[in-house]
PDB file of C-alpha atoms and ligand atoms in Angstrom:
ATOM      1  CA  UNK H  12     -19.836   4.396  -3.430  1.00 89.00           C
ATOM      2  CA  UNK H  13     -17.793   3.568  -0.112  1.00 94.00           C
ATOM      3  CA  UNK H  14     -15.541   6.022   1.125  1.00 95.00           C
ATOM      4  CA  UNK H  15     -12.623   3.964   2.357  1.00 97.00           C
ATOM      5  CA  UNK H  16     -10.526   1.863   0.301  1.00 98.00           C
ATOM      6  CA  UNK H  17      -8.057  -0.575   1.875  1.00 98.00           C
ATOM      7  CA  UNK H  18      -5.733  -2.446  -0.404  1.00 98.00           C
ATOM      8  CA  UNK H  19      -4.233  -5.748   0.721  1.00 97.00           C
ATOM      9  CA  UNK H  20      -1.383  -7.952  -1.295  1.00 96.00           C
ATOM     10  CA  UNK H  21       1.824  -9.059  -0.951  1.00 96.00           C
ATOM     11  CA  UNK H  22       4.821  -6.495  -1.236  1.00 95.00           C
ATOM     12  CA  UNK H  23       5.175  -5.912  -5.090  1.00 94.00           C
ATOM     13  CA  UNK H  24       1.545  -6.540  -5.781  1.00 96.00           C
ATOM     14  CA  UNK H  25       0.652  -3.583  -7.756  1.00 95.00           C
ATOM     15  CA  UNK H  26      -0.485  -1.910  -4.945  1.00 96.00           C
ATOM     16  CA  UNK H  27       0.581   1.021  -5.193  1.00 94.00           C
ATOM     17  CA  UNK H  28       0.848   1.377  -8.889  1.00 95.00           C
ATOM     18  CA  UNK H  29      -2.877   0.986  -8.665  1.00 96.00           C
ATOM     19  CA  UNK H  30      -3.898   3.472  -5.751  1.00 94.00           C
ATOM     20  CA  UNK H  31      -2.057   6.748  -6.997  1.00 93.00           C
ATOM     21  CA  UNK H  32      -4.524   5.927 -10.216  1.00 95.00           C
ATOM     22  CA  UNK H  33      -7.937   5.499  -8.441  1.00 97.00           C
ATOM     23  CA  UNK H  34      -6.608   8.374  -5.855  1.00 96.00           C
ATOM     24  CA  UNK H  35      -6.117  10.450  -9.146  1.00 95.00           C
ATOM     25  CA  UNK H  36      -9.533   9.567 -10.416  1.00 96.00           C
ATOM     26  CA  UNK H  37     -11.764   9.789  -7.321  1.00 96.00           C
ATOM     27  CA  UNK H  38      -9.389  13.521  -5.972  1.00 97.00           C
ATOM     28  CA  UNK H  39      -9.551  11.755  -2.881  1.00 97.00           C
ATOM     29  CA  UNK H  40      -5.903  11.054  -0.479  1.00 97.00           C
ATOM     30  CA  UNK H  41      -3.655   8.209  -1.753  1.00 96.00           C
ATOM     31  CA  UNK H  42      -2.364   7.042   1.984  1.00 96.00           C
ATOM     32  CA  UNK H  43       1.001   4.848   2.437  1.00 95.00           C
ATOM     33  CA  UNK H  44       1.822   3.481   5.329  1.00 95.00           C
ATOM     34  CA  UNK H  45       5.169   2.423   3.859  1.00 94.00           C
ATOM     35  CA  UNK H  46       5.913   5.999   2.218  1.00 93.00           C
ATOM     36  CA  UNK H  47       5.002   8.148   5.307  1.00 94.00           C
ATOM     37  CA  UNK H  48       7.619   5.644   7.411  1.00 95.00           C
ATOM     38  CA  UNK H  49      10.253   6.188   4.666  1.00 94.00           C
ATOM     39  CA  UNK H  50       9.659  10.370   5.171  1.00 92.00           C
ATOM     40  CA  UNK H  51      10.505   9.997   9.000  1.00 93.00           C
ATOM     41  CA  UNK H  52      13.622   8.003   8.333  1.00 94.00           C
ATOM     42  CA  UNK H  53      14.631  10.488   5.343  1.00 93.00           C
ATOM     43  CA  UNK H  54      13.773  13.270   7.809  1.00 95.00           C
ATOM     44  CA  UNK H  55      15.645  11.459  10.828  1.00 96.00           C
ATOM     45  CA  UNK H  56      12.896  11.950  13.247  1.00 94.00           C
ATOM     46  CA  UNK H  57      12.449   9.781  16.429  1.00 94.00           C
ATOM     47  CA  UNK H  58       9.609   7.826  14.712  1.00 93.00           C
ATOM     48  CA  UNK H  59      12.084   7.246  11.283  1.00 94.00           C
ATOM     49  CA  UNK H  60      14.693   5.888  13.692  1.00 95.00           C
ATOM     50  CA  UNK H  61      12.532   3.378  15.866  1.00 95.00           C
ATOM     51  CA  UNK H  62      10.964   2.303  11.850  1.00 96.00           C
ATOM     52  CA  UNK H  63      14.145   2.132  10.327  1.00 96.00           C
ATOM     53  CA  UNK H  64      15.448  -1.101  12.487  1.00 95.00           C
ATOM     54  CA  UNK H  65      12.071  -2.774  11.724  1.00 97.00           C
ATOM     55  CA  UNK H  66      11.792  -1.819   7.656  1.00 97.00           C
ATOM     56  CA  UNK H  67      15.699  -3.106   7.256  1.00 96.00           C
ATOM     57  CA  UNK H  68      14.782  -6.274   8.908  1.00 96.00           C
ATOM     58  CA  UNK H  69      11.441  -6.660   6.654  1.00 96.00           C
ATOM     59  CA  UNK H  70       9.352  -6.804   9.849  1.00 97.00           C
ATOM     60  CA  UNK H  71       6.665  -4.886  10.412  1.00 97.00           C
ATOM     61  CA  UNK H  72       6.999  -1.611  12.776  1.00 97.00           C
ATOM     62  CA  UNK H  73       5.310  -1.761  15.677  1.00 96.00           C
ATOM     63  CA  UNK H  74       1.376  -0.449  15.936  1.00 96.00           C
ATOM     64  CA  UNK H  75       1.983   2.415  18.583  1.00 93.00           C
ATOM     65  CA  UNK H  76       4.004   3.953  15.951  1.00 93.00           C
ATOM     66  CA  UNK H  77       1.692   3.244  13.064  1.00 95.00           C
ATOM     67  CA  UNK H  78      -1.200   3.622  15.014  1.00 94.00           C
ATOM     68  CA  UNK H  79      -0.049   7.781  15.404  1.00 91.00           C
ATOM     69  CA  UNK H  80       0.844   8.128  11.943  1.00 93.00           C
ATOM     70  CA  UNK H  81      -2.581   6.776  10.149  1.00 95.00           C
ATOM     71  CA  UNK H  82      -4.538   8.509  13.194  1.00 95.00           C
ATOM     72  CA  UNK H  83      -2.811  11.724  12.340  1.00 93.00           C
ATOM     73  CA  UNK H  84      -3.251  11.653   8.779  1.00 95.00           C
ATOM     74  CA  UNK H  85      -6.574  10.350   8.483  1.00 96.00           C
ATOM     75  CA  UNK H  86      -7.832  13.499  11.106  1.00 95.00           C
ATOM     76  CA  UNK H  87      -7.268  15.944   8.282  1.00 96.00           C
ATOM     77  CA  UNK H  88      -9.156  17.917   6.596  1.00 95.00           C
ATOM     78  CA  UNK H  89      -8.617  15.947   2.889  1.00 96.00           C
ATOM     79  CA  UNK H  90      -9.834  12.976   4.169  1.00 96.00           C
ATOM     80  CA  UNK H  91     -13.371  13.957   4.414  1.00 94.00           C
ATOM     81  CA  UNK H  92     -14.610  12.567   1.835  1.00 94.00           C
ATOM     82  CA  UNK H  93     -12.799   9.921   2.020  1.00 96.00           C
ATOM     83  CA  UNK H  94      -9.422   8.051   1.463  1.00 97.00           C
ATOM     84  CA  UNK H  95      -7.272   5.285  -0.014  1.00 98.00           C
ATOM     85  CA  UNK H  96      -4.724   3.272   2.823  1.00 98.00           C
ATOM     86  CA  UNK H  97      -2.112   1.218   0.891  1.00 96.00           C
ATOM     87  CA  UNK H  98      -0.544  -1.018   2.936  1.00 94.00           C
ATOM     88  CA  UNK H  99      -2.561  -0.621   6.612  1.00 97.00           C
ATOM     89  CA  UNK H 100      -4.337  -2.563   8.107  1.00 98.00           C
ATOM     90  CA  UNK H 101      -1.337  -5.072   7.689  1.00 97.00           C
ATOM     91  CA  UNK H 102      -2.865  -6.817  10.651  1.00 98.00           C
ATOM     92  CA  UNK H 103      -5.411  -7.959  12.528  1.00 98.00           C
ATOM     93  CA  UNK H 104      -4.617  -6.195  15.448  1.00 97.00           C
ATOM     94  CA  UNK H 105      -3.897  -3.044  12.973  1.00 98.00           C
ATOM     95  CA  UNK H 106      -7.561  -3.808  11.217  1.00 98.00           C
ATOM     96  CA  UNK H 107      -9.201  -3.674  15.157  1.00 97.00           C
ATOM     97  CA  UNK H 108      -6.869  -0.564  15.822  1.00 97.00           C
ATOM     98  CA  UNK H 109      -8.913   0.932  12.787  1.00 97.00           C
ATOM     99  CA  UNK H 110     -11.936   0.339  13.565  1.00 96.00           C
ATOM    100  CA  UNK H 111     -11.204   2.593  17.141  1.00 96.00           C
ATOM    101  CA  UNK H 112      -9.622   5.001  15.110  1.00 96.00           C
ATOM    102  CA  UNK H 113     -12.594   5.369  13.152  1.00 96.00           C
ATOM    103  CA  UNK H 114     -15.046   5.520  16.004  1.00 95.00           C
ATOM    104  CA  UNK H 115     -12.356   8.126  18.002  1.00 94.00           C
ATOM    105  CA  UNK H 116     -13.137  10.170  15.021  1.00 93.00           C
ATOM    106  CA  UNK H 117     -16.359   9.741  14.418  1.00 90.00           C
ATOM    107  CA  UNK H 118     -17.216   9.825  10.637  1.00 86.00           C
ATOM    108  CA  UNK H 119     -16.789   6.374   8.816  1.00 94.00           C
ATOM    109  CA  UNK H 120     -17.072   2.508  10.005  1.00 94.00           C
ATOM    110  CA  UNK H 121     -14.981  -0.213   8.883  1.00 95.00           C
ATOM    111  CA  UNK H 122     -18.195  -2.263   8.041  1.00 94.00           C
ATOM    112  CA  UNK H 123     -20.189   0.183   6.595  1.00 95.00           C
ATOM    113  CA  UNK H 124     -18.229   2.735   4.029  1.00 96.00           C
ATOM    114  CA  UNK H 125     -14.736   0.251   3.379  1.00 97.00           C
ATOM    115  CA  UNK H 126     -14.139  -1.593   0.526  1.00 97.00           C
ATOM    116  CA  UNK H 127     -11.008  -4.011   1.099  1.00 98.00           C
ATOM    117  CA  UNK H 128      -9.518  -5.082  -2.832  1.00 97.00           C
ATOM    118  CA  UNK H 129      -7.362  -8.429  -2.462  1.00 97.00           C
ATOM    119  CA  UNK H 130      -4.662  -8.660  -5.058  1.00 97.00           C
ATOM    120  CA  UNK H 131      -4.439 -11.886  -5.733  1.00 95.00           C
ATOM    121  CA  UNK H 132      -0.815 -12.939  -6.927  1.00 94.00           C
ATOM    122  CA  UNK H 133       1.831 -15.603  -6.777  1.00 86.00           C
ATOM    123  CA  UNK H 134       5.336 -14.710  -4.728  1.00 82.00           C
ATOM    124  CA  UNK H 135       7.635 -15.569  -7.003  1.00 79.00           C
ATOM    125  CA  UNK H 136       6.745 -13.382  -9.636  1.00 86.00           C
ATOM    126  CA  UNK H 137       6.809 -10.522  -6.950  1.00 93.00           C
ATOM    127  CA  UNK H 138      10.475 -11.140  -6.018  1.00 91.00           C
ATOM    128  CA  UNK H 139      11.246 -10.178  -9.956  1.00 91.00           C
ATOM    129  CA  UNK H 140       9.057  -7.086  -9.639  1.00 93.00           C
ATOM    130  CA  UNK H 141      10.559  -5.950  -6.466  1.00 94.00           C
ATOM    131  CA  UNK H 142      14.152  -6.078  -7.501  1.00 94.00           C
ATOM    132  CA  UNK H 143      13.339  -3.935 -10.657  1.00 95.00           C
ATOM    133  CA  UNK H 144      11.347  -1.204  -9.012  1.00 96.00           C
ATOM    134  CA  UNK H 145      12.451   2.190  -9.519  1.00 97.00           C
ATOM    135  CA  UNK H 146      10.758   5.121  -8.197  1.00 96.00           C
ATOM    136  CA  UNK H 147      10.651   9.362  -8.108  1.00 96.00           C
ATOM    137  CA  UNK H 148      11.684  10.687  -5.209  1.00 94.00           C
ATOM    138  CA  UNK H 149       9.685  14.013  -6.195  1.00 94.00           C
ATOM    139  CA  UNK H 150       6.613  13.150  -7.774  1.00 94.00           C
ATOM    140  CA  UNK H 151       6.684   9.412  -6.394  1.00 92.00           C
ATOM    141  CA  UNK H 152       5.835   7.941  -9.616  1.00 95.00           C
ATOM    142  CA  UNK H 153       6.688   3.578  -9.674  1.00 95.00           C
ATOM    143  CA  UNK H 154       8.513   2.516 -12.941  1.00 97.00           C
ATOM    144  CA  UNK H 155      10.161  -1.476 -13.161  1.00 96.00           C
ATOM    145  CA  UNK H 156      12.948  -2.175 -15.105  1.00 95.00           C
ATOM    146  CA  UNK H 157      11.603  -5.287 -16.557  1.00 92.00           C
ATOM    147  CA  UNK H 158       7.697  -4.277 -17.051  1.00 91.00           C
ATOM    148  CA  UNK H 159       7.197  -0.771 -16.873  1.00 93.00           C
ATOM    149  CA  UNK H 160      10.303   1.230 -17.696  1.00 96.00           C
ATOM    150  CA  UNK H 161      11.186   4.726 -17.841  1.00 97.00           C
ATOM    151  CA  UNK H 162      11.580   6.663 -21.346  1.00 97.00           C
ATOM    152  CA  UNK H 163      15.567   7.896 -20.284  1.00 97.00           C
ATOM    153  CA  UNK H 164      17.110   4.928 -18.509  1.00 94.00           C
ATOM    154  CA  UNK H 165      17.206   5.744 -14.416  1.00 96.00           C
ATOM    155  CA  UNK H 166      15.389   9.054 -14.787  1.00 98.00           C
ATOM    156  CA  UNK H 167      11.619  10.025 -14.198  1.00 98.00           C
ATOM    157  CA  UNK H 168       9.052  10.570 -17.207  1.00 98.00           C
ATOM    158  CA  UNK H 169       6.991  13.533 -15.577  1.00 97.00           C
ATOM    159  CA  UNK H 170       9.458  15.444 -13.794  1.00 97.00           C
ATOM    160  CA  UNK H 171      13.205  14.401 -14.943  1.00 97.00           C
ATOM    161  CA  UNK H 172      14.126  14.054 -11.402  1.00 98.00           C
ATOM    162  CA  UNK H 173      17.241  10.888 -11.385  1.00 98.00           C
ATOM    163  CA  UNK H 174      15.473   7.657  -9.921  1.00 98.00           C
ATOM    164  CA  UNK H 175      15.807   5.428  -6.845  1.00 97.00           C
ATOM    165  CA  UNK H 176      15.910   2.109  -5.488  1.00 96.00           C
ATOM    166  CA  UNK H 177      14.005   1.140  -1.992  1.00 94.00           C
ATOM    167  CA  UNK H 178      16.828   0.045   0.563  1.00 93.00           C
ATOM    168  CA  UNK H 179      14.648  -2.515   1.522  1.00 95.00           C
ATOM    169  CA  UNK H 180      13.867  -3.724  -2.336  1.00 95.00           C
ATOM    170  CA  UNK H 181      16.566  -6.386  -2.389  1.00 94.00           C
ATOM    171  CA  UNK H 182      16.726 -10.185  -2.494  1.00 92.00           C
ATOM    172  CA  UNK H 183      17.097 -10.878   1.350  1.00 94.00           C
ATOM    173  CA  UNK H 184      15.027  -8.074   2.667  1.00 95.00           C
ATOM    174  CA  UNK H 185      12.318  -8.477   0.238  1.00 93.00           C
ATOM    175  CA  UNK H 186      11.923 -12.312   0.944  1.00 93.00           C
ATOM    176  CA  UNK H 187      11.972 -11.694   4.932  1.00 95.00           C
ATOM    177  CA  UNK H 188       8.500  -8.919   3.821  1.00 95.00           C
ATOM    178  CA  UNK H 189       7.020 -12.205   2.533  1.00 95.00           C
ATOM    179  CA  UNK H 190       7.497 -14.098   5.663  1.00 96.00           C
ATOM    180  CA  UNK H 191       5.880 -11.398   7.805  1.00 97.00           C
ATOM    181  CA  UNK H 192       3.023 -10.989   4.694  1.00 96.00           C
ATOM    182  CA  UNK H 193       2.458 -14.734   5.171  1.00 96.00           C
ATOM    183  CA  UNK H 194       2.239 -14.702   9.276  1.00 97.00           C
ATOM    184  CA  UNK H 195       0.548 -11.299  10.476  1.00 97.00           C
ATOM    185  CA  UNK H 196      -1.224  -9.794   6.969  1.00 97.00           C
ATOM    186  CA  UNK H 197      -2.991 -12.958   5.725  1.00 96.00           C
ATOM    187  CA  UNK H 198      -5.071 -13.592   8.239  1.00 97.00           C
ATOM    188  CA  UNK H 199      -7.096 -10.193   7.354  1.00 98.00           C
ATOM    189  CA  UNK H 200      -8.224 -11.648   4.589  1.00 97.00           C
ATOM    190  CA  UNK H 201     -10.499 -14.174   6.186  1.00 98.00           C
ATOM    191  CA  UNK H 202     -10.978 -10.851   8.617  1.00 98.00           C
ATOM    192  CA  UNK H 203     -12.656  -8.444   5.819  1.00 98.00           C
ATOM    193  CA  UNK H 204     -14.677 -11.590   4.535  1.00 97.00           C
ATOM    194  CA  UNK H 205     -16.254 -12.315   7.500  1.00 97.00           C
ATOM    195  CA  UNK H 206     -16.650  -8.706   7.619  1.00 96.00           C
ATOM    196  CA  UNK H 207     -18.286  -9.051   4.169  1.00 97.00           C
ATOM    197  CA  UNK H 208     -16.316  -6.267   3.034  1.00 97.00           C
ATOM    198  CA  UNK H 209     -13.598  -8.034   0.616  1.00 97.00           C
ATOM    199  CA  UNK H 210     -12.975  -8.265  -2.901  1.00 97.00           C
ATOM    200  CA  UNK H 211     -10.719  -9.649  -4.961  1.00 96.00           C
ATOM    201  CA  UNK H 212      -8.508  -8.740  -7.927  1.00 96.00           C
ATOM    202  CA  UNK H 213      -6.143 -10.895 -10.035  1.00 96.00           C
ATOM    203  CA  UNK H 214      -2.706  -8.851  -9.774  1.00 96.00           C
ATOM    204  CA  UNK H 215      -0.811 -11.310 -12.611  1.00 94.00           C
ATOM    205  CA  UNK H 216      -2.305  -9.232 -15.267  1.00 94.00           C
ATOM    206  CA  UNK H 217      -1.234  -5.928 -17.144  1.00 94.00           C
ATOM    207  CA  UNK H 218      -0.820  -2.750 -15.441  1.00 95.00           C
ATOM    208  CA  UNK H 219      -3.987  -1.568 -17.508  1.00 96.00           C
ATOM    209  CA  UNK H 220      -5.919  -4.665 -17.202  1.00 97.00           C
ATOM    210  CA  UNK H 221      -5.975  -4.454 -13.913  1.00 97.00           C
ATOM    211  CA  UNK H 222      -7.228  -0.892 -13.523  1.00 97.00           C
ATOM    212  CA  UNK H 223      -9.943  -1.242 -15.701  1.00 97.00           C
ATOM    213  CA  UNK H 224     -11.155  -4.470 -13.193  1.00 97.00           C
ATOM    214  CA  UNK H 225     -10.397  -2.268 -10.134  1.00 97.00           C
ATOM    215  CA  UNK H 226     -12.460   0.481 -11.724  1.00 96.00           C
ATOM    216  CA  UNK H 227     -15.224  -2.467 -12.268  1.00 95.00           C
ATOM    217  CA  UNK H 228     -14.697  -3.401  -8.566  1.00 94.00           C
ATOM    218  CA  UNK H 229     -14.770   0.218  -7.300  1.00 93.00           C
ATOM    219  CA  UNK H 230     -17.831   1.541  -9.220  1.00 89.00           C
ATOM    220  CA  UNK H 231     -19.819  -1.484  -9.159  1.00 80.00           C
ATOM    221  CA  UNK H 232     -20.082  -1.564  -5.168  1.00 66.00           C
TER     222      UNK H 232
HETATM  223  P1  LIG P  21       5.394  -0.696   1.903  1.00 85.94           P
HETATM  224  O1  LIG P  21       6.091   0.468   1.357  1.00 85.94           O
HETATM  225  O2  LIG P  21       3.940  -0.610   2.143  1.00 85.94           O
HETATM  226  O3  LIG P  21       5.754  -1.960   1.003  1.00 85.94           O
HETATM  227  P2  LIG P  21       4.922  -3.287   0.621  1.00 85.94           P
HETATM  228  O4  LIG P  21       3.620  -3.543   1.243  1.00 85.94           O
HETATM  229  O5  LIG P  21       5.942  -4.303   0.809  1.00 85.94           O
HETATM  230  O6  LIG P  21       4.417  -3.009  -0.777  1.00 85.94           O
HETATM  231  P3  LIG P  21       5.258  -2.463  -1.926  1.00 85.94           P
HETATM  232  O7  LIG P  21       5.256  -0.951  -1.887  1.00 85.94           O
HETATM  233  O8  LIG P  21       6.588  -3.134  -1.954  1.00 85.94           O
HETATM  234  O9  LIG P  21       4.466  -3.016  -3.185  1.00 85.94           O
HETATM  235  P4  LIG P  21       3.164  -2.565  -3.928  1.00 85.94           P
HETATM  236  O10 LIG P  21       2.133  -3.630  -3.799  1.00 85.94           O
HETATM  237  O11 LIG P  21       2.750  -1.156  -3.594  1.00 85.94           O
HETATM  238  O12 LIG P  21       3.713  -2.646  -5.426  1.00 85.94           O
HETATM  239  P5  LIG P  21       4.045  -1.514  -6.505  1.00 85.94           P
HETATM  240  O13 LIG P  21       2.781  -0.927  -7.048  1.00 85.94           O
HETATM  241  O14 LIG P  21       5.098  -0.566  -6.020  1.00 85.94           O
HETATM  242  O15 LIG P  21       6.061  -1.123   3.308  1.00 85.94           O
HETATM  243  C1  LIG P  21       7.471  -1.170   3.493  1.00 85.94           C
HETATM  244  C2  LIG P  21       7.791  -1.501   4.949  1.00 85.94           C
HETATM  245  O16 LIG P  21       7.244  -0.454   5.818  1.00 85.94           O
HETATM  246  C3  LIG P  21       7.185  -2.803   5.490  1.00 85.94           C
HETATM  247  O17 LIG P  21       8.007  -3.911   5.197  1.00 85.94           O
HETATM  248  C4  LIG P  21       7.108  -2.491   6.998  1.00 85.94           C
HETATM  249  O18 LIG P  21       8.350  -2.672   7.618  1.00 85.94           O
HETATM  250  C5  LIG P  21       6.757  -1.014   7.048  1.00 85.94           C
HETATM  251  N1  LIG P  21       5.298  -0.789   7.129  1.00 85.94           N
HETATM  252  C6  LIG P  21       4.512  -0.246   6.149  1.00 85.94           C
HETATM  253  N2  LIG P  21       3.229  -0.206   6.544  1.00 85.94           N
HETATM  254  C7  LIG P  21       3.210  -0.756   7.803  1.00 85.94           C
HETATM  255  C8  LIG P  21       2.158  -1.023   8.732  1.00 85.94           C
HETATM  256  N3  LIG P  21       0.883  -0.763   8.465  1.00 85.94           N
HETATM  257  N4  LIG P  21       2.500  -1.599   9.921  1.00 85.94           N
HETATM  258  C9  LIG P  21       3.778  -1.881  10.226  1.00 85.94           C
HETATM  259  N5  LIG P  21       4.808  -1.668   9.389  1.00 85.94           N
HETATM  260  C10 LIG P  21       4.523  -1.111   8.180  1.00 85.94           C
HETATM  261  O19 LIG P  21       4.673  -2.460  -7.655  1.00 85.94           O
HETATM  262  C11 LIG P  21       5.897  -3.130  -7.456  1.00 85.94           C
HETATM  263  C12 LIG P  21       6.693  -3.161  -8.777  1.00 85.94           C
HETATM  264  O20 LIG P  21       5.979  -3.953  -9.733  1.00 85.94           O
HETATM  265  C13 LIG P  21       6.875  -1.782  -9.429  1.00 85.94           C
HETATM  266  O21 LIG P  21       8.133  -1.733 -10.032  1.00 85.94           O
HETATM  267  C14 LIG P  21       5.750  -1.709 -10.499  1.00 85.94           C
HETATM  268  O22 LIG P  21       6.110  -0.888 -11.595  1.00 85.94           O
HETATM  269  C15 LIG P  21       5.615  -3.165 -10.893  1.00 85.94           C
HETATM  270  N6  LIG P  21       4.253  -3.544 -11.228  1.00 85.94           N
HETATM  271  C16 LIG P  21       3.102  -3.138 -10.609  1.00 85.94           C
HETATM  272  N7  LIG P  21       2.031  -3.713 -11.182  1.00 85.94           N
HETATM  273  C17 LIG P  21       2.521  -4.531 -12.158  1.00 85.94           C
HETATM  274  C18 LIG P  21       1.913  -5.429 -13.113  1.00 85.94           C
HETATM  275  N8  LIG P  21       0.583  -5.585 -13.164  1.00 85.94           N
HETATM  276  N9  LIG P  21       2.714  -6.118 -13.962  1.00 85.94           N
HETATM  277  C19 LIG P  21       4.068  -5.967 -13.933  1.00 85.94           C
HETATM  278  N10 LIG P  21       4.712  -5.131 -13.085  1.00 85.94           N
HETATM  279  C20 LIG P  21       3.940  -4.414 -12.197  1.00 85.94           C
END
C-alpha cells in the first residue's frame, strides 16, 4: 500500500470528512493545510497574521509560508509510516515544492509511495455544503446542517463542546476559493496523471458511499 495520500477537490468536497476516516483506519497523521493555518491565526502568531489576509480574501497563502508548515510537520516522528495531506499540494508549484521536501528528507517520493484521490464534484452543490458546515473546535469533528447534522442543534455529538462556523465559509468568500480552485489547483490534476499517480472518486454521493469507494481505491492500489 502507498504511504502518502494526497487529496485534491474543490473546497466542500468531502475532503476532509473523508481523511479523518481513512486517518482513523490506517493510525496514520490526518494533515490539513487549512486547519494548521487556522491554529496560527487562533494563536496570533506571525505566520496566522501574514495567512489571515490571504484565507479572508479566499486566495491561497503564499508557499514560503506553507512550504515551513508541511516541512515541519511532515519531519516528525508520526509520519513515518506515513501520512494523509488534505488540501496541499494546492499547486503546481506546491506539488514540485513536495517533491524537494521529500527528497530534503529523504524517506518517500512523490512518484513512487503517493496516491493522489480526485473528488470529482460539481460547484454548485459545494456552495450549499459550505454554507451549512459546522465543526468542533475540540475534537474537530465536520457536521452540515442540511446533510449531516448534529444530534443537539449547534453542539458536538462526541464531546458536547458548542459548534462553529469557518469565517471564511460564507457566500462571497467561499465563491472567491472556487476561483483560485479553478486557476492554481486544477492544473495538478493533469500533474498527478502524467505522474500516473491519480485516481478518481465521485464526491456527489453519500457520506458512506463514498468511503466504502475510497476504501476500494486505497486498498486496491
Ligand atoms: P481548507 O481548510 O483546506 O479548505 P478547502 O480546501 O477550501 O476545503 P474545505 O475544508 O472547505 O472542504 P473539504 O473538501 O475538506 O470538505 P468537508 O469534508 O469539510 O483551506 C482554507 C484556506 O486556507 C484556503 O482558502 C487557503 O487560503 C488556505 N490554504 C489551505 N491550504 C493551503 C495551501 N496548501 N496553500 C496555500 N493556502 C492554503 O465537507 C464540507 C461540508 O460538506 C461539511 O459540512 C460536510 O459535513 C459536508 N459533506 C461532506 N461530504 C458530504 C457528502 N458526501 N454529502 C453531503 N454533504 C457532505
Amino acid at each position: 500500500m502507498k504511504k502518502i495520500f494526497i487529496f485534491l477537490g474543490p473546497p466542500g468536497s468531502g475532503k476532509g470528512t473523508q481523511t479523518s476516516k481513512l486517518a482513523d483506519k490506517l493510525s496514520i497523521p490526518h494533515i490539513d493545510t487549512g486547519s494548521l493555518l487556522r491554529k496560527n491565526i487562533q494563536d496570533n502568531t506571525d505566520l496566522g497574521i501574514i495567512a489571515k489576509s490571504y484565507i479572508d480574501k479566499g486566495q491561497l497563502v503564499p508557499l514560503s509560508v506553507v512550504s515551513s508548515v508541511i516541512e515541519d510537520r511532515i519531519k516528525k516522528d508520526d509520519c513515518k509510516e506515513g501520512y494523509i495531506l488534505d488540501g496541499f499540494p494546492r499547486s503546481v508549484e506546491q506539488a514540485q515544492e513536495l517533491e524537494k521536501i521529500l527528497e530534503r528528507i529523504g524517506t518517500y517520493s512523490l512518484k513512487n509511495d503517493a496516491l493522489a484521490v480526485y473528488f470529482d464534484i460539481d460547484n454548485e452543490v459545494l456552495i450549499q455544503r459550505l454554507i451549512n458546515r459546522r465543526s468542533c473546535p475540540k475534537c474537530q469533528t465536520i457536521y452540515n446542517l442540511l446533510s449531516n447534522p448534529p444530534k443537539i442543534m449547534d453542539y458536538c455529538d462526541i464531546c458536547d463542546t458548542k459548534l462553529v462556523q469557518r469565517a471564511d465559509d460564507n457566500e462571497k468568500t467561499a465563491r472567491a476559493r472556487f476561483e483560485t480552485y479553478e486557476k492554481e489547483t486544477a492544473p495538478l490534476y493533469e500533474y498527478f496523471k502524467q505522474l500516473g499517480i491519480l485516481k478518481e472518486l465521485q464526491a456527489d454521493k453519500p457520506i458512506s458511499e463514498i468511503w466504502e469507494n475510497l476504501k476500494k481505491v486505497v486498498f486496491e492500489d
